[in-house]
Short mmCIF file of C-alpha atoms in Angstrom, two decimals:
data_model
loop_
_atom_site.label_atom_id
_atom_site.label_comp_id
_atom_site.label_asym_id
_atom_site.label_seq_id
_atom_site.Cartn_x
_atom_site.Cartn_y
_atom_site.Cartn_z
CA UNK R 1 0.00 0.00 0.00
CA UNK R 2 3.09 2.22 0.88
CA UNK R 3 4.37 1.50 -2.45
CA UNK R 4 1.36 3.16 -4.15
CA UNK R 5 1.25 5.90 -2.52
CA UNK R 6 4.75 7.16 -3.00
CA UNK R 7 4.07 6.35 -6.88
CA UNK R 8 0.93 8.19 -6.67
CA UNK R 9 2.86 10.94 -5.19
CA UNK R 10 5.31 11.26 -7.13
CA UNK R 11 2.68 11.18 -10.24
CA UNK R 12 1.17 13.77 -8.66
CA UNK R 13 4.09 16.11 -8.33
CA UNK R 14 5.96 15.62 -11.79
CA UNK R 15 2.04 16.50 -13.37
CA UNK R 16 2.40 19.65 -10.77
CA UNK R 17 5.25 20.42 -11.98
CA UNK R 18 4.88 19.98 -15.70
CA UNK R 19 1.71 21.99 -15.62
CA UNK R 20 2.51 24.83 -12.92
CA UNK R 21 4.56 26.44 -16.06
CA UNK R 22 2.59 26.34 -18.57
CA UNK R 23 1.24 29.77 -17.53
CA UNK R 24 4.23 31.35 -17.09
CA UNK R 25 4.96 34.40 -19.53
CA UNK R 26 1.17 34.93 -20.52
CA UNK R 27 -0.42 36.69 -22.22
CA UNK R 28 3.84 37.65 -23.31
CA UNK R 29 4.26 35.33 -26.20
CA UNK R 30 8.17 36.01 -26.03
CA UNK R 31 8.85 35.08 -22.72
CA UNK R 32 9.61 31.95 -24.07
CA UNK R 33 11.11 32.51 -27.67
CA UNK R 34 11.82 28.75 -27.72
CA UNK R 35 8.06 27.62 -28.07
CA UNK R 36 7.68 30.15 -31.16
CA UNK R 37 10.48 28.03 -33.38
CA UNK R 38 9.38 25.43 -32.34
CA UNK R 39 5.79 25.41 -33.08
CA UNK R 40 6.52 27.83 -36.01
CA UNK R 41 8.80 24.22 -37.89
CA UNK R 42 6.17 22.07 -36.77
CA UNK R 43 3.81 23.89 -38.65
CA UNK R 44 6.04 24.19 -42.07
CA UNK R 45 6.29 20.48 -41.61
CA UNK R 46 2.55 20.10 -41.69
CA UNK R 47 2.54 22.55 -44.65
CA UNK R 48 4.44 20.45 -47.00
CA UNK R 49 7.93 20.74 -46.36
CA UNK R 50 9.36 17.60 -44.18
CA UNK R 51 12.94 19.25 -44.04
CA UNK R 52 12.71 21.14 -40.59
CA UNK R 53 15.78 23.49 -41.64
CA UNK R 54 17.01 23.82 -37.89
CA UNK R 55 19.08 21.52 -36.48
CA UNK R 56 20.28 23.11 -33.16
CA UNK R 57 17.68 20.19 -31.54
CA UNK R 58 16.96 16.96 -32.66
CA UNK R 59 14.50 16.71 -35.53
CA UNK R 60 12.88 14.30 -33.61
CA UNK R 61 10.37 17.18 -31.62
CA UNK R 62 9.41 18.96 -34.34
CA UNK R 63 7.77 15.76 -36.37
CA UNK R 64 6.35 14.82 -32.78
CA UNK R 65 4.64 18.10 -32.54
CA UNK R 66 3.23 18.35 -36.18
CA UNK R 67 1.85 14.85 -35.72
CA UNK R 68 0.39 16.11 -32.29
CA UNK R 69 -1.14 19.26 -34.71
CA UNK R 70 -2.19 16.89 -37.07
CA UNK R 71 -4.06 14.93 -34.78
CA UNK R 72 -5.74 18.07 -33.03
CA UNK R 73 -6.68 19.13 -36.09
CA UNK R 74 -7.86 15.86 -37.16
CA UNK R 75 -9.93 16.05 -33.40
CA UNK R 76 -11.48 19.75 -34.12
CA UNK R 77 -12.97 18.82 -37.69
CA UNK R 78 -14.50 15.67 -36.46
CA UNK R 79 -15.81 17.93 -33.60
CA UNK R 80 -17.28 20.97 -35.72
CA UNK R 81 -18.84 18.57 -38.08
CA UNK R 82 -20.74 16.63 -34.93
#
């Protein structure tokens, strides 16, 4: 029982902690520049062009988040035809 309820602690605190800052910097777009080339290559992916044509991170995050755009997207159509 002890066992589960340091897992479900620690749960707890790493999804405190991962969405605490999430509201950090709003409404201040640029408060973290890093978000804004990121989501700006995941969308050029999505537009046609797989090449992300920045390579100081691993490609790897920007195909992750267009397919995570893709499938919102995908989500939000099925929704506003319902």
């Amino acid at each position: 029982m002890s066992a589960r309820l340091v897992l479900a602690g620690v749960v707890l605190l790493g999804a405190t902690l991962r969405i605490y800052p999430i509201w950090f910097g709003l409404p201040y777009v640029q408060a973290r520049p890093d978000e804004t080339t990121a989501l700006g290559t995941a969308a050029a992916i999505l537009a046609g062009d797989p090449n992300p044509h920045f390579f100081h991170w691993p490609s790897l995050t920007f195909y992750v988040f267009a397919g995570l755009f893709a499938a919102a997207r995908t989500v939000k159509r099925t929704l506003d035809f319902a």
